[in-house]
Amino acid sequence: MGLSFLTKLAWRNLWRHPKRTVMTVLAMTLTSTLFIFMLAFQLGSYDSMKVNALSLLDGYAQFQQADYLDTPSLRNSFEIQPELETQLRSLPGLVALGYRTQAFGLLSAGDRNQGSMVLGVQPQVEPQISRLASLVKQGRFLKPDDTAHMLIGETLAQRLDLSIGDEIQLLGQDKDGSLAADIFTLVGIFDSGSPDLDRQLALIPFDYAQTLFALPNQAHQLALMTEPFQQINQLEPQLQALSEQFDITYRNWRELQPGVAQGIDLDYYSGFIWYVAILLIVVLILFNTLLMSVLEREREFGLMLSLGLSRKQLAWLTQLETHLTLSLGLILGIALGILITLYFYQTGITIPGTEEMFAEYGMSSTIYPNLTMMAVWFAPGFLWLSTWLMSAMIVWRIFGLHPLSGRQTK
């Protein structure tokens, strides 16, 4: 008795109880579909969190001097190398790169003083890297021809009692330890939605910052942006290679935003535990169905053994029945899950009532599911592996049957 005959027989046996077969297939289809979409939505929400956090100021990745992340000192700068910029611009998906300097100083206006982080940015590219340009509430963003002009956060402006056009005195140190002091004109006030940034961040033109803080042809950060966000992960091996070639350090999003990374990891692994628990419940229900389908046919199996069918062939028959049902359910579930996820990948999913709140801070309230291989194969793979384990128990029971009686051996 060949495999083709056993396959035909197994297919026929499935439809002896059509309701049970249809319910089992539907259960696997629904489980696979829901898990594919849920996982893709969860991964898409993580991408949305990363984009919202990184696009506020950091960019999706950065090049820095090796010690700069742990010790953001003026001295921990790197030399600007045109060849590095040329090679970066040739990478696919890289849409913007911008140099920055970072220093700390005392801002004064009248009798009011406030410590501040002074970030030198390139006005012509910064709007492509951070959202700060879109978050200006009063005045304007910096322009390429600006010199002693400054943009500050709303809370900082309130503490210094400043308005557009007022003068701000900056007192600090340059890279050589000498006094760095100048008077700036306030041209813009931003509201980022981040209390820390609004309280302590001031932006000035990059070229002017290089002169003020004695950083000729040097920078502290080279921020990168890609489209889409996932492209930065694909470029990471090439970016790592460039960092070694030019003796600087590559920082990915996890290093730039460790708090966001830890929050995502915690949510991911706690969600993974829940997914496994739900799948185990589904597997136990399926195992009960499969086991009952064998127990109620023990006399039939005994008769088939007495007619000359070997236990090995009988085991193959039950395996074919099980995996035909499984395959039908999983194929339908994977196809339906992918189609639903692709539809929402195009249209996005917007949480009702959040549009205005997110728009106020230049963020999108729309989440786009991220259809990865893990999202597609996690639940179907789990069900497939579990069914193989369940099938082994069913085979063990079949090998304990007697011809004719169908009773187990003792």
CSV table of C-alpha atoms in Angstrom, one decimal:
chain,number,residue,atom,x,y,z
A,1,MET,CA,0.0,0.0,0.0
A,2,GLY,CA,1.8,3.1,-1.3
A,3,LEU,CA,1.9,6.6,0.1
A,4,SER,CA,-0.4,8.0,-2.6
A,5,PHE,CA,-3.1,5.5,-1.6
A,6,LEU,CA,-2.7,6.3,2.1
A,7,THR,CA,-2.9,10.0,1.2
A,8,LYS,CA,-6.2,9.5,-0.6
A,9,LEU,CA,-7.5,7.4,2.2
A,10,ALA,CA,-6.5,10.0,4.8
A,11,TRP,CA,-8.2,12.8,2.8
A,12,ARG,CA,-11.4,10.7,2.7
A,13,ASN,CA,-11.3,10.0,6.4
A,14,LEU,CA,-11.0,13.7,7.2
A,15,TRP,CA,-14.5,14.3,5.7
A,16,ARG,CA,-16.2,11.5,7.6
A,17,HIS,CA,-16.8,14.1,10.3
A,18,PRO,CA,-16.9,17.3,8.2
A,19,LYS,CA,-18.0,19.5,11.1
A,20,ARG,CA,-15.1,18.5,13.3
A,21,THR,CA,-12.6,18.9,10.4
A,22,VAL,CA,-14.0,22.3,9.5
A,23,MET,CA,-13.9,23.5,13.1
A,24,THR,CA,-10.3,22.3,13.5
A,25,VAL,CA,-9.2,24.0,10.3
A,26,LEU,CA,-11.0,27.2,11.3
A,27,ALA,CA,-9.3,27.2,14.7
A,28,MET,CA,-5.9,26.9,13.2
A,29,THR,CA,-6.7,29.5,10.5
A,30,LEU,CA,-8.0,32.0,13.0
A,31,THR,CA,-5.1,31.4,15.4
A,32,SER,CA,-2.5,31.9,12.7
A,33,THR,CA,-4.2,34.9,11.2
A,34,LEU,CA,-4.6,36.7,14.5
A,35,PHE,CA,-1.1,36.0,15.7
A,36,ILE,CA,0.5,37.2,12.4
A,37,PHE,CA,-1.5,40.4,12.5
A,38,MET,CA,-0.9,41.0,16.3
A,39,LEU,CA,2.8,40.4,16.1
A,40,ALA,CA,3.1,42.6,13.0
A,41,PHE,CA,1.1,45.3,14.7
A,42,GLN,CA,3.3,45.0,17.9
A,43,LEU,CA,6.5,45.3,15.9
A,44,GLY,CA,5.1,48.2,14.0
A,45,SER,CA,4.2,50.0,17.2
A,46,TYR,CA,7.8,49.5,18.3
A,47,ASP,CA,9.0,51.1,15.1
A,48,SER,CA,6.7,54.0,15.7
A,49,MET,CA,8.1,54.4,19.2
A,50,LYS,CA,11.7,54.4,17.9
A,51,VAL,CA,10.9,56.9,15.1
A,52,ASN,CA,9.1,59.3,17.5
A,53,ALA,CA,11.9,59.1,20.1
A,54,LEU,CA,14.8,59.3,17.7
A,55,SER,CA,13.4,61.9,15.2
A,56,LEU,CA,12.9,64.4,18.0
A,57,LEU,CA,16.7,65.1,18.2
A,58,ASP,CA,19.1,62.2,17.9
A,59,GLY,CA,18.5,60.9,14.4
A,60,TYR,CA,18.3,57.2,13.7
A,61,ALA,CA,22.1,56.6,14.3
A,62,GLN,CA,25.2,58.6,14.9
A,63,PHE,CA,29.0,58.6,14.4
A,64,GLN,CA,30.9,59.9,17.5
A,65,GLN,CA,34.3,59.9,19.0
A,66,ALA,CA,34.8,56.7,21.1
A,67,ASP,CA,34.4,58.3,24.5
A,68,TYR,CA,31.8,60.9,23.7
A,69,LEU,CA,28.7,58.9,24.7
A,70,ASP,CA,29.9,58.3,28.2
A,71,THR,CA,31.7,61.6,28.5
A,72,PRO,CA,30.2,64.3,26.3
A,73,SER,CA,33.1,66.7,26.7
A,74,LEU,CA,34.2,69.3,24.2
A,75,ARG,CA,37.5,67.5,23.9
A,76,ASN,CA,35.9,64.3,22.7
A,77,SER,CA,35.4,65.5,19.2
A,78,PHE,CA,36.3,63.9,15.8
A,79,GLU,CA,37.8,65.4,12.7
A,80,ILE,CA,35.4,66.0,9.8
A,81,GLN,CA,36.5,63.8,6.8
A,82,PRO,CA,34.9,64.6,3.4
A,83,GLU,CA,35.7,61.0,2.2
A,84,LEU,CA,33.4,59.6,5.0
A,85,GLU,CA,30.6,61.9,3.9
A,86,THR,CA,31.1,60.9,0.3
A,87,GLN,CA,30.9,57.2,1.1
A,88,LEU,CA,27.8,57.7,3.3
A,89,ARG,CA,25.9,59.5,0.6
A,90,SER,CA,26.4,56.5,-1.7
A,91,LEU,CA,24.5,54.2,0.7
A,92,PRO,CA,21.0,53.2,-0.4
A,93,GLY,CA,18.2,54.7,1.7
A,94,LEU,CA,20.3,57.3,3.5
A,95,VAL,CA,18.3,60.5,3.1
A,96,ALA,CA,20.2,63.0,5.4
A,97,LEU,CA,23.3,63.4,7.5
A,98,GLY,CA,24.3,66.4,9.6
A,99,TYR,CA,27.2,67.4,11.8
A,100,ARG,CA,26.7,68.8,15.3
A,101,THR,CA,28.7,70.3,18.1
A,102,GLN,CA,27.7,70.1,21.7
A,103,ALA,CA,28.8,72.3,24.6
A,104,PHE,CA,27.5,73.5,27.9
A,105,GLY,CA,27.3,77.1,29.1
A,106,LEU,CA,25.5,79.6,31.2
A,107,LEU,CA,22.7,81.6,29.5
A,108,SER,CA,21.9,85.0,31.0
A,109,ALA,CA,19.3,87.6,30.3
A,110,GLY,CA,19.1,90.6,32.7
A,111,ASP,CA,19.5,89.2,36.2
A,112,ARG,CA,18.3,85.7,35.2
A,113,ASN,CA,20.7,82.8,34.6
A,114,GLN,CA,20.2,79.2,33.5
A,115,GLY,CA,22.6,76.4,32.6
A,116,SER,CA,22.1,75.0,29.1
A,117,MET,CA,23.2,72.5,26.6
A,118,VAL,CA,24.2,74.4,23.4
A,119,LEU,CA,23.9,72.4,20.3
A,120,GLY,CA,25.5,73.6,17.1
A,121,VAL,CA,23.4,72.3,14.1
A,122,GLN,CA,23.5,72.8,10.3
A,123,PRO,CA,20.3,74.7,9.6
A,124,GLN,CA,20.1,73.4,6.0
A,125,VAL,CA,19.9,69.7,7.0
A,126,GLU,CA,18.7,69.7,10.6
A,127,PRO,CA,14.9,69.8,9.6
A,128,GLN,CA,15.5,66.5,7.8
A,129,ILE,CA,17.1,64.9,11.0
A,130,SER,CA,15.1,66.2,13.9
A,131,ARG,CA,11.5,67.5,14.4
A,132,LEU,CA,12.6,70.6,16.2
A,133,ALA,CA,12.1,72.8,13.1
A,134,SER,CA,8.5,71.8,12.9
A,135,LEU,CA,8.0,72.4,16.7
A,136,VAL,CA,8.8,76.1,16.6
A,137,LYS,CA,5.9,77.9,18.4
A,138,GLN,CA,7.3,81.5,18.2
A,139,GLY,CA,9.6,83.0,15.7
A,140,ARG,CA,11.5,80.8,13.2
A,141,PHE,CA,14.1,78.1,12.9
A,142,LEU,CA,17.7,78.9,12.2
A,143,LYS,CA,18.8,79.8,8.7
A,144,PRO,CA,22.0,78.9,6.8
A,145,ASP,CA,23.2,82.5,6.8
A,146,ASP,CA,22.5,83.0,10.6
A,147,THR,CA,25.5,83.8,12.8
A,148,ALA,CA,24.9,84.9,16.4
A,149,HIS,CA,21.3,83.6,16.5
A,150,MET,CA,19.8,81.2,18.9
A,151,LEU,CA,16.7,78.9,19.2
A,152,ILE,CA,15.7,77.8,22.7
A,153,GLY,CA,13.0,75.7,24.4
A,154,GLU,CA,9.8,77.2,25.7
A,155,THR,CA,10.5,76.4,29.4
A,156,LEU,CA,14.0,78.0,29.1
A,157,ALA,CA,12.5,81.1,27.5
A,158,GLN,CA,10.0,81.4,30.4
A,159,ARG,CA,12.7,81.0,33.0
A,160,LEU,CA,14.9,83.7,31.4
A,161,ASP,CA,11.8,85.8,30.6
A,162,LEU,CA,12.7,86.1,26.9
A,163,SER,CA,10.7,86.9,23.8
A,164,ILE,CA,11.6,86.9,20.1
A,165,GLY,CA,14.3,89.5,19.3
A,166,ASP,CA,15.8,89.7,22.8
A,167,GLU,CA,19.5,89.3,23.5
A,168,ILE,CA,21.0,86.3,25.4
A,169,GLN,CA,24.5,86.2,26.8
A,170,LEU,CA,26.4,82.9,26.6
A,171,LEU,CA,29.3,82.2,28.9
A,172,GLY,CA,31.3,78.9,28.7
A,173,GLN,CA,34.6,77.4,27.8
A,174,ASP,CA,36.1,76.4,24.4
A,175,LYS,CA,38.0,73.2,23.7
A,176,ASP,CA,41.3,74.7,24.8
A,177,GLY,CA,39.9,75.8,28.1
A,178,SER,CA,39.7,79.5,27.2
A,179,LEU,CA,36.7,81.7,27.8
A,180,ALA,CA,33.9,81.3,25.2
A,181,ALA,CA,31.4,84.2,25.5
A,182,ASP,CA,29.1,85.9,23.0
A,183,ILE,CA,25.8,87.7,22.8
A,184,PHE,CA,23.0,86.0,20.7
A,185,THR,CA,19.7,87.2,19.3
A,186,LEU,CA,16.7,84.9,20.1
A,187,VAL,CA,15.0,84.1,16.8
A,188,GLY,CA,12.8,81.1,17.8
A,189,ILE,CA,11.2,79.3,20.7
A,190,PHE,CA,10.2,75.6,20.3
A,191,ASP,CA,8.0,73.3,22.3
A,192,SER,CA,9.2,69.7,21.9
A,193,GLY,CA,6.9,68.1,24.5
A,194,SER,CA,10.0,66.9,26.4
A,195,PRO,CA,10.4,68.8,29.7
A,196,ASP,CA,14.2,68.2,29.7
A,197,LEU,CA,14.8,69.6,26.2
A,198,ASP,CA,12.5,72.5,26.7
A,199,ARG,CA,14.3,73.4,29.9
A,200,GLN,CA,17.9,73.2,28.8
A,201,LEU,CA,18.4,73.0,25.1
A,202,ALA,CA,19.6,75.9,22.9
A,203,LEU,CA,20.5,75.7,19.2
A,204,ILE,CA,23.0,77.8,17.4
A,205,PRO,CA,24.4,77.6,13.8
A,206,PHE,CA,27.1,74.8,13.4
A,207,ASP,CA,29.7,77.0,11.7
A,208,TYR,CA,29.4,79.7,14.4
A,209,ALA,CA,29.6,77.1,17.1
A,210,GLN,CA,32.9,75.7,15.6
A,211,THR,CA,34.4,79.2,15.8
A,212,LEU,CA,33.1,80.0,19.3
A,213,PHE,CA,34.2,76.7,20.9
A,214,ALA,CA,37.5,76.4,19.0
A,215,LEU,CA,36.5,73.3,17.0
A,216,PRO,CA,38.0,73.9,13.6
A,217,ASN,CA,36.9,71.2,11.1
A,218,GLN,CA,35.6,69.1,14.1
A,219,ALA,CA,32.3,67.9,15.3
A,220,HIS,CA,30.8,65.8,18.2
A,221,GLN,CA,28.0,64.0,16.3
A,222,LEU,CA,27.3,63.0,12.7
A,223,ALA,CA,23.6,62.2,12.8
A,224,LEU,CA,22.1,59.9,10.1
A,225,MET,CA,18.5,59.5,8.8
A,226,THR,CA,17.1,56.8,6.5
A,227,GLU,CA,13.8,56.1,4.7
A,228,PRO,CA,12.3,53.9,6.0
A,229,PHE,CA,13.5,53.5,9.5
A,230,GLN,CA,14.2,49.8,9.1
A,231,GLN,CA,16.8,50.7,6.4
A,232,ILE,CA,19.2,51.8,9.1
A,233,ASN,CA,19.3,48.3,10.5
A,234,GLN,CA,20.1,46.9,7.0
A,235,LEU,CA,22.9,49.4,6.6
A,236,GLU,CA,24.5,48.7,10.0
A,237,PRO,CA,27.2,46.3,8.8
A,238,GLN,CA,28.4,48.9,6.3
A,239,LEU,CA,28.2,51.7,8.8
A,240,GLN,CA,30.3,49.6,11.3
A,241,ALA,CA,32.8,49.0,8.6
A,242,LEU,CA,33.0,52.8,7.9
A,243,SER,CA,33.5,53.5,11.6
A,244,GLU,CA,36.5,51.2,11.7
A,245,GLN,CA,37.9,52.7,8.5
A,246,PHE,CA,37.7,56.3,9.7
A,247,ASP,CA,38.5,55.5,13.4
A,248,ILE,CA,35.2,56.8,14.8
A,249,THR,CA,32.5,55.0,16.7
A,250,TYR,CA,29.1,54.0,15.3
A,251,ARG,CA,26.1,54.3,17.7
A,252,ASN,CA,22.8,52.6,16.8
A,253,TRP,CA,19.4,53.6,18.1
A,254,ARG,CA,19.8,51.3,21.2
A,255,GLU,CA,22.8,53.2,22.4
A,256,LEU,CA,21.3,56.6,21.6
A,257,GLN,CA,18.0,55.8,23.4
A,258,PRO,CA,18.7,53.0,26.0
A,259,GLY,CA,15.5,53.8,27.9
A,260,VAL,CA,13.3,53.3,24.8
A,261,ALA,CA,15.2,50.1,24.0
A,262,GLN,CA,14.7,48.7,27.5
A,263,GLY,CA,11.0,49.6,27.5
A,264,ILE,CA,10.6,47.8,24.1
A,265,ASP,CA,12.5,44.7,25.3
A,266,LEU,CA,10.3,44.5,28.5
A,267,ASP,CA,7.1,44.8,26.5
A,268,TYR,CA,8.3,42.3,23.8
A,269,TYR,CA,9.3,39.6,26.2
A,270,SER,CA,6.2,40.0,28.4
A,271,GLY,CA,4.1,39.8,25.3
A,272,PHE,CA,6.0,36.7,24.2
A,273,ILE,CA,5.1,34.9,27.4
A,274,TRP,CA,1.4,35.7,26.9
A,275,TYR,CA,1.5,34.5,23.3
A,276,VAL,CA,3.1,31.2,24.3
A,277,ALA,CA,0.5,30.7,27.0
A,278,ILE,CA,-2.4,31.4,24.6
A,279,LEU,CA,-0.8,29.0,22.0
A,280,LEU,CA,-0.4,26.3,24.6
A,281,ILE,CA,-4.1,26.5,25.3
A,282,VAL,CA,-4.9,26.2,21.6
A,283,VAL,CA,-2.5,23.3,21.3
A,284,LEU,CA,-4.1,21.4,24.2
A,285,ILE,CA,-7.6,21.8,22.6
A,286,LEU,CA,-6.2,20.5,19.3
A,287,PHE,CA,-4.5,17.6,21.0
A,288,ASN,CA,-7.8,16.7,22.7
A,289,THR,CA,-9.5,16.7,19.3
A,290,LEU,CA,-6.8,14.6,17.7
A,291,LEU,CA,-6.7,12.1,20.5
A,292,MET,CA,-10.5,11.6,20.6
A,293,SER,CA,-10.4,11.0,16.8
A,294,VAL,CA,-8.0,8.1,17.5
A,295,LEU,CA,-9.7,6.7,20.6
A,296,GLU,CA,-13.1,6.4,18.9
A,297,ARG,CA,-11.5,4.5,16.0
A,298,GLU,CA,-9.6,1.9,17.9
A,299,ARG,CA,-11.9,-0.9,16.7
A,300,GLU,CA,-11.6,0.3,13.1
A,301,PHE,CA,-7.8,0.4,13.5
A,302,GLY,CA,-7.8,-3.2,14.9
A,303,LEU,CA,-9.8,-4.4,11.9
A,304,MET,CA,-7.4,-2.7,9.5
A,305,LEU,CA,-4.5,-4.4,11.3
A,306,SER,CA,-6.3,-7.8,10.9
A,307,LEU,CA,-6.8,-7.2,7.2
A,308,GLY,CA,-3.0,-6.9,6.7
A,309,LEU,CA,-2.3,-3.2,7.2
A,310,SER,CA,1.0,-2.8,9.2
A,311,ARG,CA,1.3,-0.7,12.3
A,312,LYS,CA,3.7,1.5,10.4
A,313,GLN,CA,1.2,2.1,7.6
A,314,LEU,CA,-1.5,2.8,10.1
A,315,ALA,CA,0.8,5.3,11.8
A,316,TRP,CA,1.4,7.0,8.4
A,317,LEU,CA,-2.3,7.1,7.8
A,318,THR,CA,-3.0,9.0,11.1
A,319,GLN,CA,0.0,11.2,10.5
A,320,LEU,CA,-1.3,12.2,7.1
A,321,GLU,CA,-4.8,12.9,8.5
A,322,THR,CA,-3.3,15.1,11.2
A,323,HIS,CA,-1.0,17.0,8.9
A,324,LEU,CA,-3.4,17.5,6.1
A,325,THR,CA,-5.7,19.2,8.6
A,326,LEU,CA,-2.8,21.2,10.0
A,327,SER,CA,-1.5,22.2,6.6
A,328,LEU,CA,-4.9,23.3,5.3
A,329,GLY,CA,-5.5,25.5,8.4
A,330,LEU,CA,-2.0,27.0,8.5
A,331,ILE,CA,-1.8,27.7,4.8
A,332,LEU,CA,-5.2,29.5,5.0
A,333,GLY,CA,-4.1,31.3,8.2
A,334,ILE,CA,-0.8,32.5,6.8
A,335,ALA,CA,-2.3,33.7,3.5
A,336,LEU,CA,-5.1,35.5,5.3
A,337,GLY,CA,-2.8,37.0,8.0
A,338,ILE,CA,-0.4,38.3,5.3
A,339,LEU,CA,-3.2,39.9,3.3
A,340,ILE,CA,-4.8,41.6,6.3
A,341,THR,CA,-1.4,42.9,7.5
A,342,LEU,CA,-0.4,44.1,4.0
A,343,TYR,CA,-3.7,46.0,3.8
A,344,PHE,CA,-3.1,47.8,7.0
A,345,TYR,CA,0.6,48.3,6.1
A,346,GLN,CA,-0.7,50.5,3.2
A,347,THR,CA,-3.5,52.3,5.1
A,348,GLY,CA,-2.1,52.4,8.6
A,349,ILE,CA,-4.0,52.1,11.9
A,350,THR,CA,-4.9,55.3,13.7
A,351,ILE,CA,-5.9,55.2,17.3
A,352,PRO,CA,-9.1,57.3,17.5
A,353,GLY,CA,-8.8,60.5,19.6
A,354,THR,CA,-5.0,60.8,19.5
A,355,GLU,CA,-4.5,62.6,16.2
A,356,GLU,CA,-4.4,66.2,17.7
A,357,MET,CA,-2.3,65.2,20.6
A,358,PHE,CA,0.4,63.6,18.4
A,359,ALA,CA,0.2,66.3,15.8
A,360,GLU,CA,0.9,69.0,18.4
A,361,TYR,CA,4.4,67.5,18.8
A,362,GLY,CA,5.0,66.7,15.2
A,363,MET,CA,4.4,63.0,15.6
A,364,SER,CA,2.2,60.6,13.6
A,365,SER,CA,-0.6,58.8,15.4
A,366,THR,CA,-0.7,56.2,12.6
A,367,ILE,CA,0.9,52.8,13.2
A,368,TYR,CA,2.0,50.7,10.3
A,369,PRO,CA,2.3,46.9,11.0
A,370,ASN,CA,5.8,45.5,10.3
A,371,LEU,CA,5.5,42.2,8.5
A,372,THR,CA,8.6,40.3,9.4
A,373,MET,CA,9.5,36.6,9.0
A,374,MET,CA,9.2,36.2,12.8
A,375,ALA,CA,5.7,37.6,12.7
A,376,VAL,CA,4.7,35.3,9.9
A,377,TRP,CA,6.2,32.0,11.2
A,378,PHE,CA,6.0,32.3,15.0
A,379,ALA,CA,2.5,31.0,15.6
A,380,PRO,CA,2.3,28.6,12.6
A,381,GLY,CA,5.7,27.2,13.5
A,382,PHE,CA,4.7,26.7,17.1
A,383,LEU,CA,1.5,24.9,16.0
A,384,TRP,CA,3.4,22.8,13.5
A,385,LEU,CA,6.1,21.7,16.1
A,386,SER,CA,3.4,21.1,18.7
A,387,THR,CA,1.4,18.9,16.3
A,388,TRP,CA,4.5,16.8,15.6
A,389,LEU,CA,4.9,16.2,19.3
A,390,MET,CA,1.3,15.3,19.7
A,391,SER,CA,1.5,13.0,16.7
A,392,ALA,CA,4.3,11.1,18.4
A,393,MET,CA,2.0,10.3,21.3
A,394,ILE,CA,-0.7,9.2,18.9
A,395,VAL,CA,1.7,6.9,17.0
A,396,TRP,CA,2.8,5.4,20.3
A,397,ARG,CA,-0.8,4.5,21.1
A,398,ILE,CA,-1.3,3.0,17.7
A,399,PHE,CA,1.7,0.7,18.1
A,400,GLY,CA,0.1,-0.7,21.2
A,401,LEU,CA,-3.0,-1.9,19.4
A,402,HIS,CA,-4.0,-5.6,18.7
A,403,PRO,CA,-5.5,-6.8,15.5
A,404,LEU,CA,-9.3,-7.3,15.6
A,405,SER,CA,-9.9,-6.1,19.1
A,406,GLY,CA,-8.1,-2.8,18.9
A,407,ARG,CA,-7.3,-3.2,22.6
A,408,GLN,CA,-3.9,-1.9,24.0
A,409,THR,CA,-1.3,-4.5,24.9
A,410,LYS,CA,-0.5,-4.9,28.5
